[in-house]
Coordinates of C-alpha atoms in Angstrom, one line a residue:
Chain A
X16 CA -2.3 -34.3 18.0
X17 CA -0.1 -36.1 21.1
X18 CA 2.5 -33.4 22.6
X19 CA 5.8 -34.8 23.0
X20 CA 7.7 -31.9 24.7
X21 CA 11.6 -32.6 24.7
X22 CA 14.6 -31.0 27.1
X23 CA 16.1 -28.0 26.3
X24 CA 18.9 -26.9 26.1
X25 CA 20.3 -30.1 26.6
X26 CA 19.1 -31.3 23.2
X27 CA 21.0 -30.6 19.8
X28 CA 21.9 -27.3 19.1
X29 CA 20.2 -24.8 17.1
X30 CA 21.9 -25.3 13.2
X31 CA 23.7 -21.2 12.6
X32 CA 21.9 -19.3 10.1
X33 CA 23.1 -18.2 6.6
X34 CA 21.3 -14.9 6.4
X35 CA 23.3 -14.0 2.8
X36 CA 21.9 -17.2 1.7
X37 CA 18.5 -16.5 3.3
X38 CA 18.3 -13.5 1.4
X39 CA 18.7 -14.4 -1.8
X40 CA 16.8 -17.3 -1.4
X41 CA 14.0 -15.4 -0.2
X42 CA 14.3 -12.7 -3.4
X43 CA 14.4 -15.3 -5.6
X44 CA 11.0 -17.4 -4.4
X45 CA 9.3 -13.3 -4.4
X46 CA 9.6 -12.9 -7.7
X47 CA 7.7 -15.6 -8.9
X48 CA 5.1 -14.5 -10.7
X49 CA 1.5 -15.9 -9.6
X50 CA -1.1 -14.8 -12.0
X51 CA -4.9 -15.2 -13.0
X52 CA -6.6 -18.4 -11.8
X53 CA -3.4 -19.2 -10.0
X54 CA -3.6 -15.7 -8.3
X55 CA -7.5 -16.1 -7.5
X56 CA -6.8 -19.2 -5.7
X57 CA -3.4 -18.3 -4.1
X58 CA -5.6 -15.3 -2.8
X59 CA -8.5 -17.1 -1.9
X60 CA -6.4 -19.7 0.4
X61 CA -4.8 -16.1 1.8
X62 CA -7.9 -15.2 2.8
X63 CA -9.3 -18.3 4.6
X64 CA -5.8 -18.0 6.6
X65 CA -6.2 -14.7 8.1
X66 CA -6.3 -14.1 11.4
X67 CA -8.5 -10.4 11.6
X68 CA -7.2 -9.1 14.2
X69 CA -7.9 -6.1 16.8
X70 CA -5.3 -5.6 19.8
X71 CA -5.8 -1.4 20.9
X72 CA -5.8 -0.3 24.3
X73 CA -9.2 1.3 22.8
X74 CA -11.0 -2.2 21.8
X75 CA -14.0 -1.6 22.6
X76 CA -17.5 -4.7 22.5
X77 CA -18.5 -2.8 19.6
X78 CA -15.3 -2.5 18.0
X79 CA -14.8 -6.5 18.5
X80 CA -18.8 -6.8 17.0
X81 CA -18.3 -4.6 14.0
X82 CA -14.8 -7.1 13.3
X83 CA -16.6 -10.1 13.7
X84 CA -19.5 -9.0 10.9
X85 CA -16.3 -8.0 8.7
X86 CA -15.1 -11.7 9.8
X87 CA -18.5 -13.3 8.7
X88 CA -19.3 -10.7 5.2
X89 CA -15.8 -10.1 3.9
X90 CA -17.6 -8.8 0.9
X91 CA -21.0 -10.0 0.2
X92 CA -21.0 -9.0 -3.3
X93 CA -18.4 -11.5 -4.3
X94 CA -19.8 -15.0 -4.2
X95 CA -17.9 -18.2 -3.2
X96 CA -15.4 -16.1 -0.7
X97 CA -14.1 -18.4 1.6
X98 CA -14.1 -16.9 5.6
X99 CA -11.3 -16.0 7.7
X100 CA -9.8 -18.5 10.0
X101 CA -10.2 -16.3 13.0
X102 CA -10.4 -13.6 14.7
X103 CA -8.1 -12.1 17.6
X104 CA -8.3 -10.2 20.5
X105 CA -7.7 -9.4 23.9
X106 CA -8.7 -12.0 26.7
X107 CA -11.6 -9.3 28.2
X108 CA -13.2 -9.2 24.5
X109 CA -12.7 -13.0 24.2
X110 CA -16.9 -13.6 25.0
X111 CA -18.2 -10.6 23.0
X112 CA -16.2 -12.1 19.8
X113 CA -17.4 -16.5 20.7
X114 CA -21.1 -14.6 20.9
X115 CA -20.7 -13.0 17.4
X116 CA -18.8 -16.0 15.9
X117 CA -21.2 -18.4 17.0
X118 CA -21.5 -21.3 14.7
X119 CA -19.8 -19.0 12.0
X120 CA -17.0 -21.7 11.6
X121 CA -14.7 -19.2 12.7
X122 CA -12.4 -19.1 16.0
X123 CA -11.9 -17.5 18.3
X124 CA -8.2 -16.3 19.2
X125 CA -6.9 -14.7 22.3
X126 CA -3.7 -13.1 23.0
X127 CA -2.6 -13.7 26.7
X128 CA 0.3 -13.8 29.0
X129 CA 1.0 -10.4 29.1
X130 CA 0.4 -9.2 26.0
X131 CA 2.6 -7.7 24.5
X132 CA 5.7 -7.3 26.6
X133 CA 5.5 -10.4 28.2
X134 CA 7.0 -8.6 31.2
X135 CA 5.3 -10.0 34.2
X136 CA 6.0 -12.9 36.6
X137 CA 4.4 -16.8 35.7
X138 CA 1.5 -16.8 37.9
X139 CA -0.1 -13.8 36.0
X140 CA 0.3 -14.9 32.9
X141 CA -0.9 -18.3 33.8
X142 CA -4.0 -16.5 34.8
X143 CA -4.2 -14.3 32.1
X144 CA -4.0 -17.8 30.0
X145 CA -6.7 -19.8 32.2
X146 CA -8.7 -16.5 32.3
X147 CA -9.0 -16.0 28.2
X148 CA -9.4 -20.2 28.4
X149 CA -12.3 -19.9 30.3
X150 CA -13.7 -17.0 28.7
X151 CA -13.9 -19.6 25.5
X152 CA -10.9 -18.9 23.4
X153 CA -10.5 -21.3 20.9
X154 CA -6.8 -20.1 20.2
X155 CA -4.2 -19.0 22.9
X156 CA -1.7 -16.2 21.0
X157 CA 1.1 -16.5 24.0
X158 CA 4.4 -13.8 23.8
X159 CA 7.4 -15.0 25.1
X160 CA 10.0 -13.7 27.8
X161 CA 12.0 -11.7 25.6
X162 CA 13.9 -10.4 27.8
X163 CA 15.0 -13.9 29.7
X164 CA 16.0 -15.6 26.1
X165 CA 18.2 -12.6 25.4
X166 CA 19.8 -12.7 29.2
X167 CA 20.6 -16.3 28.1
X168 CA 17.5 -18.1 30.5
X169 CA 16.8 -20.6 27.7
X170 CA 15.4 -23.3 30.4
X171 CA 13.3 -20.4 31.8
X172 CA 11.5 -19.7 28.7
X173 CA 11.0 -23.4 27.7
X174 CA 9.4 -24.0 31.0
X175 CA 6.9 -20.9 30.5
X176 CA 6.6 -22.2 27.6
X177 CA 5.4 -25.8 28.5
X178 CA 3.0 -24.6 31.4
X179 CA 1.0 -22.9 29.1
X180 CA 0.8 -25.5 26.7
X181 CA 0.0 -28.0 29.6
X182 CA -2.6 -25.3 30.8
X183 CA -4.1 -25.4 27.0
X184 CA -4.0 -29.2 26.5
X185 CA -4.9 -30.8 23.2
X186 CA -8.5 -28.5 22.9
X187 CA -6.6 -24.7 22.6
X188 CA -4.1 -23.8 20.0
X189 CA -1.4 -22.7 21.5
X190 CA 0.4 -20.0 18.9
X191 CA 3.4 -18.6 20.6
X192 CA 5.0 -15.2 19.5
X193 CA 9.0 -15.1 19.8
X194 CA 8.9 -10.9 18.6
X195 CA 11.5 -11.7 15.8
X196 CA 11.7 -7.2 15.7
X197 CA 13.6 -7.9 19.2
X198 CA 15.5 -11.0 18.8
X199 CA 17.8 -8.9 16.7
X200 CA 20.0 -11.7 14.7
X201 CA 18.3 -14.3 12.3
X202 CA 20.2 -17.0 14.9
X203 CA 18.7 -16.6 17.4
X204 CA 15.0 -16.6 15.5
X205 CA 16.5 -19.6 14.4
X206 CA 16.9 -21.0 18.3
X207 CA 14.1 -19.5 19.9
X208 CA 11.8 -21.6 16.9
X209 CA 13.3 -24.1 17.8
X210 CA 12.9 -23.7 21.4
X211 CA 9.1 -22.8 21.1
X212 CA 8.7 -26.1 18.9
X213 CA 10.7 -28.4 21.6
X214 CA 8.3 -27.0 24.5
X215 CA 5.0 -28.2 22.6
X216 CA 4.0 -24.6 20.5
X217 CA 1.1 -25.3 18.1
X218 CA 2.2 -22.8 16.0
X219 CA 5.1 -20.1 15.9
X220 CA 4.4 -16.6 15.4
X221 CA 6.6 -13.8 14.2
X222 CA 5.4 -11.0 16.3
X223 CA 3.1 -9.0 18.3
X224 CA 2.6 -6.3 15.5
X225 CA 3.5 -3.4 18.7
X226 CA 6.9 -3.6 17.3
X227 CA 8.8 -2.9 14.1
X228 CA 10.3 -4.6 12.2
X229 CA 7.3 -7.4 12.3
X230 CA 6.8 -10.3 10.1
X231 CA 9.3 -10.2 7.5
X232 CA 9.8 -12.6 4.4
X233 CA 13.8 -13.7 6.0
X234 CA 12.7 -13.8 9.2
X235 CA 9.7 -16.4 8.1
X236 CA 11.9 -17.9 6.1
X237 CA 14.0 -19.2 9.0
X238 CA 11.0 -20.0 11.3
X239 CA 9.9 -22.4 8.4
X240 CA 12.9 -24.1 7.8
X241 CA 12.6 -24.6 11.9
X242 CA 9.7 -26.4 11.1
X243 CA 10.8 -28.4 8.7
X244 CA 13.4 -30.1 10.4
X245 CA 11.0 -30.3 13.6
X246 CA 8.8 -32.3 11.4
X247 CA 11.8 -34.5 9.3
X248 CA 13.2 -35.1 13.2
X249 CA 10.0 -36.2 14.8
X250 CA 7.5 -36.1 12.5
X251 CA 4.9 -34.2 13.7
X252 CA 3.1 -31.1 11.9
X253 CA 3.8 -27.7 13.5
X254 CA 2.1 -24.3 11.8
X255 CA 3.1 -21.1 11.0
X256 CA 1.9 -17.4 11.7
X257 CA 3.7 -14.5 10.2
X258 CA 2.1 -11.5 11.8
X259 CA 2.1 -7.8 10.9
X260 CA 3.1 -5.8 8.5
X261 CA 1.8 -7.5 6.0
X262 CA -0.8 -5.0 4.3
X263 CA -1.0 -6.8 0.8
X264 CA -2.2 -9.5 -1.3
X265 CA 1.3 -9.6 -3.7
X266 CA 3.2 -10.1 -0.3
X267 CA 0.3 -12.5 1.3
X268 CA 0.7 -14.9 -2.4
X269 CA 5.4 -14.2 -1.8
X270 CA 4.5 -16.0 1.9
X271 CA 2.4 -18.8 0.0
X272 CA 5.1 -19.4 -2.5
X273 CA 7.4 -19.7 0.8
X274 CA 5.4 -22.1 3.0
X275 CA 5.2 -24.3 -0.3
X276 CA 8.5 -24.4 -1.3
X277 CA 9.9 -25.1 2.2
X278 CA 7.4 -26.7 3.5
X279 CA 4.9 -28.4 0.7
X280 CA 1.3 -28.4 0.4
X281 CA 0.6 -29.7 2.9
X282 CA 0.8 -27.2 4.9
X283 CA -0.9 -24.6 3.0
X284 CA -4.5 -24.5 4.8
X285 CA -5.4 -22.6 7.4
X286 CA -4.7 -25.3 10.3
X287 CA -0.5 -25.0 9.8
X288 CA -0.5 -21.5 8.4
X289 CA -2.2 -18.4 9.0
X290 CA -1.2 -15.1 8.5
X291 CA -2.3 -12.2 11.4
X292 CA -3.6 -8.9 9.6
X293 CA -6.3 -6.5 9.9
X294 CA -6.2 -4.2 6.6
X295 CA -4.6 -7.0 4.7
X296 CA -8.2 -8.5 4.2
X297 CA -9.5 -5.5 2.2
X298 CA -6.5 -5.3 -0.5
X299 CA -7.1 -9.1 -1.4
X300 CA -11.2 -8.9 -1.9
X301 CA -10.1 -5.5 -4.0
X302 CA -7.9 -7.6 -5.9
X303 CA -10.5 -10.2 -6.2
X304 CA -12.7 -7.7 -7.6
X305 CA -10.4 -6.6 -9.8
X306 CA -10.0 -10.1 -11.1
X307 CA -13.8 -10.3 -11.4
X308 CA -14.7 -6.9 -13.4
X309 CA -11.9 -6.1 -14.5
X310 CA -10.9 -2.7 -13.1
X311 CA -8.9 -1.4 -9.8
X312 CA -10.8 -1.0 -7.4
X313 CA -10.8 1.9 -4.4
X314 CA -11.1 1.3 -0.7
X315 CA -13.9 3.3 -0.8
X316 CA -15.9 0.6 -1.5
X317 CA -15.1 -2.1 0.5
X318 CA -16.4 -2.0 4.7
X319 CA -13.9 -1.4 6.9
X320 CA -12.3 -3.9 9.5
Chain B
X7 CA 42.7 15.0 -27.1
X8 CA 40.3 12.2 -25.9
X9 CA 37.4 12.9 -26.8
X10 CA 35.0 11.6 -24.1
X11 CA 31.9 9.8 -24.3
X12 CA 28.9 11.5 -23.7
X13 CA 26.7 10.1 -21.2
X14 CA 22.8 10.2 -21.4
X15 CA 19.8 10.5 -19.0
X16 CA 17.2 7.3 -18.6
X17 CA 13.9 8.9 -18.6
X18 CA 12.5 7.4 -16.1
X19 CA 8.9 7.0 -14.2
X20 CA 8.5 9.7 -11.8
X21 CA 5.9 7.8 -8.9
X22 CA 5.7 8.5 -4.8
X23 CA 8.7 10.9 -5.2
X24 CA 11.0 8.5 -6.5
X25 CA 11.8 7.9 -10.3
X26 CA 11.5 3.9 -11.0
X27 CA 11.7 2.0 -14.3
X28 CA 8.7 0.1 -15.5
X29 CA 8.3 -2.1 -13.4
X30 CA 7.7 -4.3 -16.2
X31 CA 11.1 -3.4 -17.3
X32 CA 10.0 -2.2 -20.6
X33 CA 11.3 0.8 -22.1
X34 CA 11.4 2.2 -25.6
X35 CA 13.3 3.9 -28.0
X36 CA 13.0 7.9 -28.7
X37 CA 14.6 9.4 -31.9
X38 CA 14.8 12.8 -32.9
X39 CA 13.5 14.3 -36.8
X40 CA 16.3 12.9 -38.3
X41 CA 15.7 9.5 -36.6
X42 CA 18.9 9.5 -34.5
X43 CA 18.5 8.1 -31.2
X44 CA 18.5 10.0 -28.4
X45 CA 17.0 8.3 -25.3
X46 CA 15.2 5.4 -23.5
X47 CA 12.2 6.1 -21.9
X48 CA 10.4 4.0 -19.8
X49 CA 7.5 2.3 -21.1
X50 CA 4.8 2.4 -18.5
X51 CA 2.7 -0.9 -17.5
X52 CA -0.9 -0.4 -16.2
X53 CA 0.8 -1.8 -12.9
X54 CA 2.9 1.5 -13.0
X55 CA -0.2 3.3 -12.9
X56 CA -2.0 1.5 -9.9
X57 CA 1.3 2.2 -8.7
X58 CA 1.2 5.7 -9.1
X59 CA -2.5 6.0 -7.7
X60 CA -1.6 4.1 -5.0
X61 CA 1.2 6.9 -4.2
X62 CA -1.2 9.3 -4.8
X63 CA -4.0 8.5 -2.5
X64 CA -1.9 8.8 0.3
X65 CA 0.0 11.5 -0.7
X66 CA -3.9 13.1 -0.9
X67 CA -5.2 13.8 2.8
X68 CA -2.3 15.7 3.7
X69 CA -2.1 18.2 0.8
X70 CA -5.3 18.9 1.1
X71 CA -5.4 19.6 4.5
X72 CA -2.3 22.5 3.8
X73 CA -3.1 25.8 3.7
X74 CA -3.2 27.2 0.0
X75 CA -0.6 30.1 1.4
X76 CA 1.9 27.2 2.0
X77 CA 0.5 25.2 -1.5
X78 CA 1.4 28.4 -3.3
X79 CA 5.1 29.0 -1.7
X80 CA 5.7 25.4 -2.7
X81 CA 4.2 26.2 -6.9
X82 CA 6.1 29.2 -6.8
X83 CA 9.0 27.5 -5.8
X84 CA 8.5 25.0 -8.8
X85 CA 8.8 28.3 -10.8
X86 CA 12.3 29.1 -9.2
X87 CA 13.6 25.2 -9.9
X88 CA 12.2 26.3 -13.7
X89 CA 13.8 29.7 -14.0
X90 CA 17.4 28.0 -13.0
X91 CA 17.0 25.5 -15.5
X92 CA 15.7 27.3 -18.7
X93 CA 18.5 26.4 -20.8
X94 CA 18.3 22.2 -20.3
X95 CA 14.6 22.8 -20.9
X96 CA 14.9 24.9 -24.2
X97 CA 18.0 22.3 -25.4
X98 CA 15.3 19.3 -24.8
X99 CA 12.3 21.0 -26.3
X100 CA 14.7 21.8 -29.5
X101 CA 15.9 17.5 -29.7
X102 CA 12.1 16.6 -29.7
X103 CA 11.7 19.2 -32.7
X104 CA 10.7 22.8 -31.5
X105 CA 12.6 25.8 -33.2
X106 CA 14.7 28.0 -31.3
X107 CA 12.1 30.9 -30.8
X108 CA 9.6 28.8 -30.3
X109 CA 11.1 26.1 -27.6
X110 CA 12.3 29.3 -26.0
X111 CA 8.8 30.7 -26.0
X112 CA 7.3 27.3 -24.9
X113 CA 10.0 27.5 -21.6
X114 CA 9.1 30.6 -20.8
X115 CA 5.3 31.1 -20.8
X116 CA 5.8 27.5 -18.7
X117 CA 7.5 29.5 -16.1
X118 CA 5.1 32.2 -15.9
X119 CA 2.0 30.1 -16.6
X120 CA 3.6 28.2 -12.8
X121 CA 4.2 31.8 -11.2
X122 CA 0.2 32.3 -12.6
X123 CA -1.2 29.5 -10.8
X124 CA 1.0 29.8 -7.8
X125 CA -0.6 33.1 -7.0
X126 CA -4.1 31.8 -6.9
X127 CA -3.9 28.7 -4.7
X128 CA -4.8 31.2 -1.7
X129 CA -7.1 33.4 -3.7
X130 CA -9.3 30.8 -5.6
X131 CA -12.2 29.4 -2.3
X132 CA -13.0 33.2 -1.7
X133 CA -13.7 33.9 -5.0
X134 CA -16.2 31.0 -5.4
X135 CA -17.3 30.2 -1.7
X136 CA -20.4 31.5 -1.6
X137 CA -23.3 32.8 1.2
X138 CA -26.6 31.3 0.2
X139 CA -29.4 32.6 0.5
X140 CA -32.4 30.1 1.8
X141 CA -36.4 30.4 3.1
X142 CA -35.5 29.0 6.3
X143 CA -34.2 29.4 9.9
X144 CA -30.6 28.9 8.3
X145 CA -27.0 30.2 7.3
X146 CA -26.3 28.6 4.4
X147 CA -22.6 28.8 3.0
X148 CA -20.8 26.8 -0.2
X149 CA -16.7 25.9 -0.4
X150 CA -14.4 24.0 -2.8
X151 CA -13.0 21.4 -1.9
X152 CA -10.2 19.1 -4.1
X153 CA -12.4 16.4 -5.7
X154 CA -9.9 13.6 -4.6
X155 CA -6.8 11.7 -6.9
X156 CA -6.8 13.4 -10.6
X157 CA -5.9 11.3 -13.9
X158 CA -4.4 13.7 -16.6
X159 CA -3.8 13.0 -19.9
X160 CA -1.4 15.5 -21.5
X161 CA -1.9 17.0 -25.0
X162 CA 0.3 15.0 -27.9
X163 CA 2.0 18.3 -29.3
X164 CA 3.2 19.9 -26.8
X165 CA 6.2 18.6 -25.0
X166 CA 6.2 20.7 -21.6
X167 CA 3.3 23.5 -21.7
X168 CA 0.4 21.4 -22.4
X169 CA 1.2 19.2 -19.1
X170 CA 2.0 22.1 -16.9
X171 CA -1.4 24.4 -18.1
X172 CA -3.6 20.7 -17.2
X173 CA -1.5 19.9 -14.3
X174 CA -1.3 23.3 -12.2
X175 CA -5.1 24.2 -11.5
X176 CA -5.4 20.1 -10.6
X177 CA -2.7 20.3 -7.4
X178 CA -2.9 23.9 -6.7
X179 CA -6.2 23.1 -5.3
X180 CA -5.2 20.4 -3.3
X181 CA -5.9 17.1 -5.4
X182 CA -2.9 14.6 -6.2
X183 CA -2.2 13.8 -9.5
X184 CA -1.3 10.9 -12.2
X185 CA -0.1 12.8 -15.4
X186 CA 0.7 10.8 -18.7
X187 CA 2.9 12.7 -21.0
X188 CA 3.0 13.0 -24.3
X189 CA 3.6 9.7 -26.4
X190 CA 5.0 11.5 -29.4
X191 CA 7.4 14.0 -26.8
X192 CA 8.0 12.3 -23.8
X193 CA 11.0 13.6 -22.6
X194 CA 10.1 16.9 -21.1
X195 CA 7.6 15.9 -18.9
X196 CA 10.5 13.7 -17.0
X197 CA 12.7 16.6 -16.5
X198 CA 10.2 18.6 -15.4
X199 CA 9.4 15.5 -12.8
X200 CA 13.1 16.7 -11.7
X201 CA 11.8 19.7 -10.9
X202 CA 9.0 18.8 -8.9
X203 CA 11.2 16.3 -6.8
X204 CA 13.7 19.7 -5.6
X205 CA 10.6 21.8 -5.0
X206 CA 9.4 20.9 -1.7
X207 CA 6.7 19.3 -3.4
X208 CA 5.5 16.3 -1.3
X209 CA 6.0 13.0 -2.7
X210 CA 3.1 11.1 -4.1
X211 CA 1.4 14.7 -5.2
X212 CA 2.3 14.6 -9.0
X213 CA 3.2 11.2 -10.8
X214 CA 4.7 11.1 -14.2
X215 CA 4.0 8.1 -16.7
X216 CA 5.6 7.8 -20.1
X217 CA 4.2 5.3 -22.0
X218 CA 1.4 4.0 -25.0
X219 CA -1.8 6.3 -24.4
X220 CA -3.6 3.1 -26.3
X221 CA -2.6 0.8 -23.7
X222 CA -2.9 2.6 -20.4
X223 CA -5.9 4.9 -21.0
X224 CA -8.8 2.0 -20.3
X225 CA -6.8 1.4 -17.1
X226 CA -7.2 5.2 -16.4
X227 CA -10.2 5.8 -16.8
X228 CA -11.8 2.0 -15.6
X229 CA -9.9 2.6 -12.2
X230 CA -12.1 3.0 -9.8
X231 CA -9.9 5.2 -7.0
X232 CA -9.6 7.9 -10.0
X233 CA -11.9 10.7 -8.9
X234 CA -11.8 12.9 -12.0
X235 CA -9.6 12.6 -15.1
X236 CA -8.6 16.0 -17.3
X237 CA -8.4 14.9 -21.0
X238 CA -6.4 17.8 -22.9
X239 CA -6.9 16.1 -26.6
X240 CA -9.2 16.2 -29.1
X241 CA -9.7 12.4 -29.8
X242 CA -13.0 11.8 -30.7
X243 CA -12.6 8.0 -29.5
X244 CA -10.4 8.3 -26.9
X245 CA -13.4 10.7 -25.3
X246 CA -15.9 8.2 -26.1
X247 CA -13.4 5.4 -24.2
X248 CA -12.9 8.0 -21.6
X249 CA -17.1 8.9 -21.0
X250 CA -18.1 4.9 -21.3
X251 CA -15.6 3.8 -18.6
X252 CA -15.8 6.8 -16.0
X253 CA -19.4 6.4 -15.5
X254 CA -18.2 3.3 -13.5
X255 CA -17.6 5.6 -10.5
X256 CA -19.0 8.9 -11.9
X257 CA -15.4 10.2 -12.7
X258 CA -15.5 14.0 -13.6
X259 CA -14.5 13.7 -17.3
X260 CA -13.1 17.5 -17.7
X261 CA -12.1 19.3 -20.8
X262 CA -9.0 22.4 -21.5
X263 CA -11.0 25.9 -22.2
X264 CA -10.1 28.1 -24.5
X265 CA -8.3 30.3 -21.7
X266 CA -5.8 28.8 -20.4
X267 CA -5.3 30.9 -17.1
X268 CA -9.0 30.1 -16.7
X269 CA -9.6 30.7 -12.5
X270 CA -12.4 28.1 -13.5
X271 CA -9.9 25.6 -14.9
X272 CA -9.4 25.0 -10.7
X273 CA -13.3 24.7 -10.2
X274 CA -13.5 21.9 -12.4
X275 CA -11.6 19.5 -10.3
X276 CA -13.2 21.0 -7.0
X277 CA -16.2 19.6 -5.5
X278 CA -18.7 22.5 -3.8
X279 CA -19.7 21.4 0.0
X280 CA -22.6 23.2 1.5
X281 CA -23.2 23.5 4.9
X282 CA -27.0 24.1 6.6
X283 CA -26.2 25.9 9.8
X284 CA -29.2 26.3 12.0
X285 CA -29.9 30.3 13.3
X286 CA -31.9 32.3 15.3
X287 CA -33.3 28.9 17.6

């Protein structure tokens, strides 16, 4: 993809967000009823979009190997399951994940740029990112400097994203984490989304998962609208990744409905929509097993992620 | 003199410490024996049941970890709250067809039964635990542990006592419960839920649904995350269905005992854990 970087903020200002309108629209979309075959199809689609994630201080090579095994063998009792999109780990564990996932078609994503706080100087962030790429990361999940953004130093944040993107090039996918839980208002979410898209983000992502609230439907709708407007303006398709707090299959389907209604069915693919989660996969698997067997399932019979 | 319009209670479900309507939006009319409309009662769907199991499952570890003494205190508090609402329960039982003496007797028995079982909460462990003689160098002992999430199917003919009889031995032993109230007489179960909600009982330990037994029973009996089912009625076809579906995950199927104050009722929803501890090595 040819990345067109545009200057910021000498660009057009972000439109204001109608918070009440957003909440109304979200409530309406969340009430959609998806049943039977459509539900099974939606659940499998959601499964194929998951970035199976472990981002704990206690992560070890063994934990990552186990997660990779889970990614490859979601639930062998169910036939015809897709595999998840990616496994997301800290840079030091990228090599382990690459070895485990070789030949599986599952990508390895690494968080970088002083995740999760982003409180480090530019040089450290660049080294962090370069290290992750050298270790074999195929996707980089970077955090923006929320402190700088909230101070109004938009140029600083723009340059930071643009520099990391130039490091990634076309081969490595860049997801930019806005950490919307720290931005405060939907207006600022929209502004940060526009900024990140202009600076070259392949994906914009809601959260690190370390701050509450993490991904919510209203925040995601605002970001999807930013992606839609960017597409209308430039013709480029950028992706979206809500992360953190999406625990149930029902919620995941609500997100898919929202993507379909805001951006259209072309975005319903793992290359343009991802869900960052760890426990979601098992809930989806339990729902799929319910559709197959007819009885409600128990977590004891599903391997841990 | 203005005659005021009476404010009638909507009987909603009790799930996870809250009183939601059915997610399906359905309700049914409850009429008294003379055909007068008394109340609208929520008609639970299988998804309400699923949600109740999720609530019960998440409440289970903490409830099971509480000391027997603490669980007993809370159940005793349930008795106290019931006592304060005697007249309300008596009036409600009469609405559901009981005579005055009968209603009074049922409420008093219910309160006494709760207090009786509250006393067992810190005593059944030592009664049912054993030290087992074995022919090797081991100290072997067995202790009862709660089995998990228990579904309780209350008998049709008793509005209050039937449910409480089955529920108390289940929860005092550290299990959490999802109860299906009598379909014929559903009102008292929900008023009892109001008692539970104001008795320091943690949210989700008891969840109470009102609805069609025919509709819900297959889903209750088949649910893989329910560890035991206490069935309080005599219907052969229902029992067959429960036994068949329960085999999916080897649920315990528990029937009431002749003596409603038997401590073995507690043991019916306990698992025995046996430990082999090496000695003399």
